[in-house]
XYZ file of C-alpha atoms in Angstrom:
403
model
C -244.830 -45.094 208.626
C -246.870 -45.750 205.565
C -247.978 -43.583 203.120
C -251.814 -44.428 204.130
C -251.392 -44.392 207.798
C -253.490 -41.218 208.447
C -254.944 -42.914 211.723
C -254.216 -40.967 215.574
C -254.996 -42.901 218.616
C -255.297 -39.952 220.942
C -255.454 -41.780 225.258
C -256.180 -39.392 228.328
C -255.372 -42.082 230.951
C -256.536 -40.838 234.501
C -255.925 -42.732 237.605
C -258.946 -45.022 237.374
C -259.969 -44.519 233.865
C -258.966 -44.341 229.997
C -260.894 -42.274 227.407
C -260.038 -42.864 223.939
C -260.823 -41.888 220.604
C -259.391 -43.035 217.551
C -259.265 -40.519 214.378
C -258.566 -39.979 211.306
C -256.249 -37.116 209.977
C -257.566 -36.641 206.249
C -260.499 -34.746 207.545
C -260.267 -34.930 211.404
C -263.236 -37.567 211.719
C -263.763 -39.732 214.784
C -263.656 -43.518 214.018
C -264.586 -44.293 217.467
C -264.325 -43.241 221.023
C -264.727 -44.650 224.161
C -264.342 -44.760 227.834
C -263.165 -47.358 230.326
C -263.927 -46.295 233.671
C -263.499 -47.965 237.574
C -260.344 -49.512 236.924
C -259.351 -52.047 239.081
C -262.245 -52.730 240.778
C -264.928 -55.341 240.669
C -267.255 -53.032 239.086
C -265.145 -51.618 235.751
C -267.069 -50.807 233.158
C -265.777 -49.979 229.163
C -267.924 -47.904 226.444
C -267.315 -48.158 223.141
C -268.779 -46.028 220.663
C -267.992 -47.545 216.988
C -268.596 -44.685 214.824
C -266.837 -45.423 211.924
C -269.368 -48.410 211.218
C -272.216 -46.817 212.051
C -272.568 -49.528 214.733
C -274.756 -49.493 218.265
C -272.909 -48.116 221.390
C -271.430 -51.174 223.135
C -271.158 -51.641 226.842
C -269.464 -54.204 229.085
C -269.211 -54.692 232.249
C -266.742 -56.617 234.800
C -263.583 -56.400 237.049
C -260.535 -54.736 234.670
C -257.638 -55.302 237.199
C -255.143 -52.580 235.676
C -254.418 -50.107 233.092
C -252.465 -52.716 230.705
C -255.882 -55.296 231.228
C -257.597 -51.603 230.363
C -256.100 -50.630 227.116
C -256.142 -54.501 225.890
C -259.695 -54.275 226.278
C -259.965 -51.170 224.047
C -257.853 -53.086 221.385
C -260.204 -55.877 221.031
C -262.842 -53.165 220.939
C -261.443 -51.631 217.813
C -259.961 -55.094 216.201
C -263.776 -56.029 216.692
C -264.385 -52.715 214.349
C -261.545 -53.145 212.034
C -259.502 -50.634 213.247
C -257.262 -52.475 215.533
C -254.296 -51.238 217.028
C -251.929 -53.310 214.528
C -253.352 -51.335 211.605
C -250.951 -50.528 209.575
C -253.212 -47.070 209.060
C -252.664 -46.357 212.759
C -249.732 -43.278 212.549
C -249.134 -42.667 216.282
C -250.214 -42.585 219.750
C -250.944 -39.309 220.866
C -251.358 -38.981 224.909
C -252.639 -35.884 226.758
C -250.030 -35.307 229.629
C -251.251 -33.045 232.245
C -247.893 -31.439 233.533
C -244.819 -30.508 231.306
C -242.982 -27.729 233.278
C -240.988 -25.818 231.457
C -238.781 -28.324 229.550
C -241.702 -29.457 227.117
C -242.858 -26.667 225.276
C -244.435 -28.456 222.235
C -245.986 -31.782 221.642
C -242.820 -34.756 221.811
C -242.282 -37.782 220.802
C -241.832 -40.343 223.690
C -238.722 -41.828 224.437
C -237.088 -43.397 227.512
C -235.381 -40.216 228.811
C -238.976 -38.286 227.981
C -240.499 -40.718 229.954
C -237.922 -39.756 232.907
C -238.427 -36.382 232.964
C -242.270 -36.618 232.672
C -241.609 -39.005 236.254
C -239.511 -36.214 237.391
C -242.351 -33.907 237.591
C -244.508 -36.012 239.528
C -244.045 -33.486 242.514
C -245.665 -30.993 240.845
C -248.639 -33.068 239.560
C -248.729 -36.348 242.188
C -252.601 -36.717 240.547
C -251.935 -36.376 237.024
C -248.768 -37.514 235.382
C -248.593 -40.522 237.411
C -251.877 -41.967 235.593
C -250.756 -40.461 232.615
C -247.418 -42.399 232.749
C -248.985 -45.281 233.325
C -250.879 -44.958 230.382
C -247.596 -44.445 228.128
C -245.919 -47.418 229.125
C -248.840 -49.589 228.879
C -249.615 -48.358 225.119
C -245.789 -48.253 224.470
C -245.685 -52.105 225.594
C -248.906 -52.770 223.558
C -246.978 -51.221 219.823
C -243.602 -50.328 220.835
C -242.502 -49.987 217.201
C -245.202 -46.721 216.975
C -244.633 -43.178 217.139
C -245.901 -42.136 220.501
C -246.095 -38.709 220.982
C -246.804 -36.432 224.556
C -249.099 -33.564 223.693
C -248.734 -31.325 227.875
C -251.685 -29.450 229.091
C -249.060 -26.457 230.058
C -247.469 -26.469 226.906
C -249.221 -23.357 225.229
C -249.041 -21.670 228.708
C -245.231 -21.391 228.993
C -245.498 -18.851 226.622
C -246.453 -16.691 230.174
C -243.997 -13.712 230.431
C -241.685 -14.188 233.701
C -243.570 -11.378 234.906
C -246.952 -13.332 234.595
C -245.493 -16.583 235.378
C -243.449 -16.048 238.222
C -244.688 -15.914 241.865
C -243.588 -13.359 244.603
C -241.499 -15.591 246.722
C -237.969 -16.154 247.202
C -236.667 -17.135 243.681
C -233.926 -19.481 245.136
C -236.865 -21.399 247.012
C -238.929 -21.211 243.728
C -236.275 -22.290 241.349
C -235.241 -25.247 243.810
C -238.554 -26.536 243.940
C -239.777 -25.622 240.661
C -242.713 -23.844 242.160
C -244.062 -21.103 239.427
C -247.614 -20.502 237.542
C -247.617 -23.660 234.603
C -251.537 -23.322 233.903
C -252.981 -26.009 232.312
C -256.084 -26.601 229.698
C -253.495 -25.912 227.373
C -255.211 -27.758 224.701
C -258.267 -26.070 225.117
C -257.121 -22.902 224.994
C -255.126 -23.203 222.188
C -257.816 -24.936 220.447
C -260.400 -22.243 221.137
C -258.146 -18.990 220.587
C -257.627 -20.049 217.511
C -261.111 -21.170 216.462
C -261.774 -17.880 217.642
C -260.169 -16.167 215.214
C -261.093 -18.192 212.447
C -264.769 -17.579 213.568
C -263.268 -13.577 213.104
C -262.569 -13.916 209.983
C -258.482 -13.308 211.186
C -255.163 -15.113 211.694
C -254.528 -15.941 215.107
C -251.609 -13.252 215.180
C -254.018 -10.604 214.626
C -255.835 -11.386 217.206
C -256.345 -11.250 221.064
C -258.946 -13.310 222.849
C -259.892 -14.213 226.589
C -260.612 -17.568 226.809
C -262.971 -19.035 229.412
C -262.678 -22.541 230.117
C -265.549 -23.264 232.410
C -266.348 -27.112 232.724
C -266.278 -28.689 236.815
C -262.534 -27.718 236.522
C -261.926 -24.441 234.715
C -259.547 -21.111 233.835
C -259.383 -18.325 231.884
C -256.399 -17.567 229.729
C -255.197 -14.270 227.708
C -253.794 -14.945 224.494
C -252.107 -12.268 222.179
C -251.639 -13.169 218.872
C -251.991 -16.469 219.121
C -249.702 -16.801 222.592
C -250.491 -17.239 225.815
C -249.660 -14.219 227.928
C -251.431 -15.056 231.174
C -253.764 -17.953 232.876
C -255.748 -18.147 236.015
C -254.496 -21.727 236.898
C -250.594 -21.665 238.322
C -248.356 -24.454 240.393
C -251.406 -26.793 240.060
C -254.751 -26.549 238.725
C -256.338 -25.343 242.422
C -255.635 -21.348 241.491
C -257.828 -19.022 239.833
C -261.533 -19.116 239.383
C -264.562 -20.905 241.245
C -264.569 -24.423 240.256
C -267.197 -27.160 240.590
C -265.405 -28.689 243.886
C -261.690 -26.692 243.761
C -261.899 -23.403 245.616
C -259.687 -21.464 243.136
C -257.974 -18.268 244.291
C -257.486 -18.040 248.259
C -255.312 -16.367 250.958
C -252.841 -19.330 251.596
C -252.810 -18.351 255.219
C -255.960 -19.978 255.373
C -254.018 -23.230 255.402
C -252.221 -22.119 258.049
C -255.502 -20.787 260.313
C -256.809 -24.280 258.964
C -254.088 -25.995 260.989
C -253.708 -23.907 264.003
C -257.005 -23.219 264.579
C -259.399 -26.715 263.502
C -256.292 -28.850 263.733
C -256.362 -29.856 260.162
C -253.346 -31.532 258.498
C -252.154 -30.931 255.041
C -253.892 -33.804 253.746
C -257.395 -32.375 255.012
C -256.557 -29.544 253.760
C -256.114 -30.520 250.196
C -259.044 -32.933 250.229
C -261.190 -29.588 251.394
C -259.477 -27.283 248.777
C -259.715 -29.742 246.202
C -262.527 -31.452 247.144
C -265.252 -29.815 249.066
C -264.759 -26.440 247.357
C -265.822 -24.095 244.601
C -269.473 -24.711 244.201
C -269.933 -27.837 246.432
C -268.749 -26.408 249.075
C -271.104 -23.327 248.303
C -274.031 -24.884 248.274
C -273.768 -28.789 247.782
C -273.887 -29.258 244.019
C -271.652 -28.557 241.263
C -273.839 -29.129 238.170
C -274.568 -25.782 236.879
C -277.936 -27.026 235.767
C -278.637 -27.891 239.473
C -277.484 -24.808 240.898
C -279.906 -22.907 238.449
C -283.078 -24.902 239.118
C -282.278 -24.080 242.942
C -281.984 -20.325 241.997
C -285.194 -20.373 239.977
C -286.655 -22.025 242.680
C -285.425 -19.260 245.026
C -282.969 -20.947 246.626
C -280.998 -18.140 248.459
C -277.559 -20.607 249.046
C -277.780 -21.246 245.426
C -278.043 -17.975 244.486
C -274.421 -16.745 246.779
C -272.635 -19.767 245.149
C -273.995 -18.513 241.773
C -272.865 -15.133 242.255
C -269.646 -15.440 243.612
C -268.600 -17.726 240.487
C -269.848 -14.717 238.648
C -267.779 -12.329 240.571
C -264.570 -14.232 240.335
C -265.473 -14.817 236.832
C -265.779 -11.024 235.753
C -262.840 -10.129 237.877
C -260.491 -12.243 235.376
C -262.072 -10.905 232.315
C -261.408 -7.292 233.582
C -257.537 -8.566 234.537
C -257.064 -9.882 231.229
C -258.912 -6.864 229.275
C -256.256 -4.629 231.615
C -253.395 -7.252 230.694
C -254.221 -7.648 227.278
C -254.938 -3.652 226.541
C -257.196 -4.593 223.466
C -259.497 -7.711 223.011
C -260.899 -8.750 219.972
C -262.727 -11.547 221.703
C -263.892 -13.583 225.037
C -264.781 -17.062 224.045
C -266.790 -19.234 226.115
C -265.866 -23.090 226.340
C -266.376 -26.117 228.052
C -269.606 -27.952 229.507
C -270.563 -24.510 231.512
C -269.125 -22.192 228.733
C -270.517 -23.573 226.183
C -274.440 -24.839 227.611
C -275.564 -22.293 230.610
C -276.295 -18.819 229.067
C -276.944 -17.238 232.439
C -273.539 -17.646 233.248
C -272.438 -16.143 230.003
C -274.998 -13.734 230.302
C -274.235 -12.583 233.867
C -270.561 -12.672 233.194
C -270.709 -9.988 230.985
C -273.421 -7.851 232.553
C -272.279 -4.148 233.613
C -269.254 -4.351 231.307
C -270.352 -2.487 228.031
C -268.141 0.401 229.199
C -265.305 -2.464 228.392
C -266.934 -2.903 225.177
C -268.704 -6.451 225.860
C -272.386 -7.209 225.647
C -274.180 -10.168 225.175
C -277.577 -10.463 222.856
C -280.079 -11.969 224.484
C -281.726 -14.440 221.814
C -278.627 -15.024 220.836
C -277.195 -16.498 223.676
C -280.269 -18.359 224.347
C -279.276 -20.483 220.581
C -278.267 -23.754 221.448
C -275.179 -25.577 219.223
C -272.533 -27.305 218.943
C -270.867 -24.965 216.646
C -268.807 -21.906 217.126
C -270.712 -18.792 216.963
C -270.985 -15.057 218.343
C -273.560 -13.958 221.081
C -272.959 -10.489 220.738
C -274.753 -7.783 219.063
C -273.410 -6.253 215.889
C -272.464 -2.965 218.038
C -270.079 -4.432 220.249
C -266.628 -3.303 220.233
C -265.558 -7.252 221.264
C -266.660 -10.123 220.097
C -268.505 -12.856 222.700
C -268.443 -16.265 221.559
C -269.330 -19.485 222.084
C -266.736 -22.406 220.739
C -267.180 -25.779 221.646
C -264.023 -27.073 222.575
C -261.614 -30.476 220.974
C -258.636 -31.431 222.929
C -258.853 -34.654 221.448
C -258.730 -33.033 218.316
C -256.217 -30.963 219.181
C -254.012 -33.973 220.723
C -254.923 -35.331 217.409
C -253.552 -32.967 215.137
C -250.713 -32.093 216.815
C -249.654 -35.844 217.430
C -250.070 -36.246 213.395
C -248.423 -32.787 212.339
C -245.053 -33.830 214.323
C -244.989 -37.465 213.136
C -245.375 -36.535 209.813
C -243.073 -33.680 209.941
């Protein structure tokens, strides 16, 4: 690597899509970013934002048959830029990998046997890593003399105390099948609970903060000094709060009733816990903005989806105040967390006795950078702090190539 290659391609590769951004590592800027989407079918369509040049967005339109045909497309975009992938300022690849297990605990550089073991763990994430492989392989075709590195979702989550992490089921069964609580939005939440801190004025070992990851997927996370302790999320991203279209926490003998009683098979069932849940299946819509309008328009279906997102959502903050024992912080994040202050505002309703409260013309400020909601006589801190995975794959990617 050369001594001016400060450059970090960072790819989240889903299973009909690539986003992109390319960045550079002197001062964490964004070059350019992008977003090819419909992959494989007639319609695909590729956005390419050139920031470095100051240049107009550009979109294109027409059939992209396959991830390789994806990411070749994206090269041309950034040649067309001057900041192609054979740049000898490019340092590394840096791809967000949804499931790690418990054998990657930090961001790692890809390799064939890497590559295996990511395959391995397909079981555990059949929607994820699959994509997400696919998008290694391509890019490791494309420059397979560059550093590319794996940066896992469930990284900063395994962390988790056994007593947090495990589930009560046989552990023979468990072990076999690798079934346990991984959480994922690593990145985020590492990201954020440590933003958080800065924003404190504090290390990130002094500190403990609830992080609240509310975007159409979302979790909550309690971090002590910088390490995860617990997350809402567990085998796969279905657990823990209300979600735009995932119903979160549920009696799993409702799959079982599901079955027996409306004759569902599995697959139904995970297309209606995954699918038709959380707030969709509440009330039709899962744009928060939506829902509200609906509300303010009195909207009584609205309003029940609304407040049982709030319920589950206060539930986990008390957990992780009880789990944690002191909190410095909750931080909000995420499209929800960080635009709808009635959710932030109702969230923390009724729980001054906990020492949270939320200023009202505060939370009302709309910004894109971190900053607290709370009034100067609350015992924690509420915050709002836009999240950066890609910045976060980013950094990471450059901190271990360069190490």
């Amino acid at each position: 690597m050369t001594a001016n290659a400060t450059r970090v391609l960072v790819l989240n590769s889903g299973s009909s899509s690539v986003k992109y951004q390319l960045l550079d590592m002197t001062d964490g800027s964004r070059l350019a970013l992008g977003l090819v989407e419909r992959i494989g079918e007639e319609t695909s369509r590729l956005v390419h934002t050139p920031l470095a040049t100051g240049g107009a967005k550009r979109e294109t339109e027409g059939p992209i048959a396959d991830h390789e045909a994806a990411l070749k497309a994206v090269a041309e975009e950034l040649a067309a830029d001057g900041l192609g992938l054979d740049s000898p300022e490019l340092a590394a690849i840096g791809h967000r990998v949804v499931h790690g297990g418990l054998k990657f605990t930090a961001p790692t550089v890809i390799d064939d046997e890497v590559l295996k073991e990511i395959e391995r763990l397909v079981p555990v994430a059949p929607l994820h890593n699959p994509a997400n492989i696919t998008g290694i392989r391509t890019a490791r075709a494309l420059r397979p003399d560059l550093p590319q590195v794996a940066v896992f979702d469930t990284a900063f989550h395994t962390t988790m105390p056994e007593a947090a992490a495990r589930y009560a089921i046989d552990v023979a069964t468990a072990d076999a099948h690798r079934i346990r609580r991984y959480g994922f939005h690593g990145t985020s939440h590492a990201y954020v609970s440590r933003k958080t801190a800065e924003l404190l004025g504090k290390k990130p070992e002094d500190v403990n903060v609830i992080v609240l990851h509310l975007g159409n997927g979302a979790s909550a996370s309690a971090v002590r000094g910088g390490r995860c302790v617990d997350t809402s999320m567990g085998l796969t991203p279905l657990e823990g709060l209300v979600m735009g279209t995932r119903s979160g926490d549920i009696d799993p003998a409702v799959t079982f009733h599901l079955k027996r009683v409306a004759g569902m098979d599995e697959d139904e069932v995970d297309t209606l816990l995954n699918k038709k849940s959380g707030l969709i299946g509440l009330c039709g819509d899962n744009d928060m903005r939506e829902i509200r309008r609906r509300i303010d328009e009195g909207d009584q279906q609205a309003a029940l989806a609304f407040d049982i997102y709030i319920h589950r959502l206060k539930k986990y903050i008390g957990a992780y105040t009880a789990v944690l024992g002191k909190v410095d912080a909750v931080a909000f994040t995420a499209g929800v967390g960080e635009n709808a202050a009635p959710v932030r505002a109702a969230a923390v309703a009724g729980l001054e006795e906990l020492g949270m409260a939320v200023d009202a013309s505060l939370n009302a400020v709309r910004s894109d950078e971190p900053r607290l909601i709370s009034p100067d006589y609350a015992r924690v801190a509420v915050a709002v702090v836009p999240t950066d995975e890609e910045l976060e794959i980013a950094q990471q990617t450059y901190a271990l190539v360069t190490a």
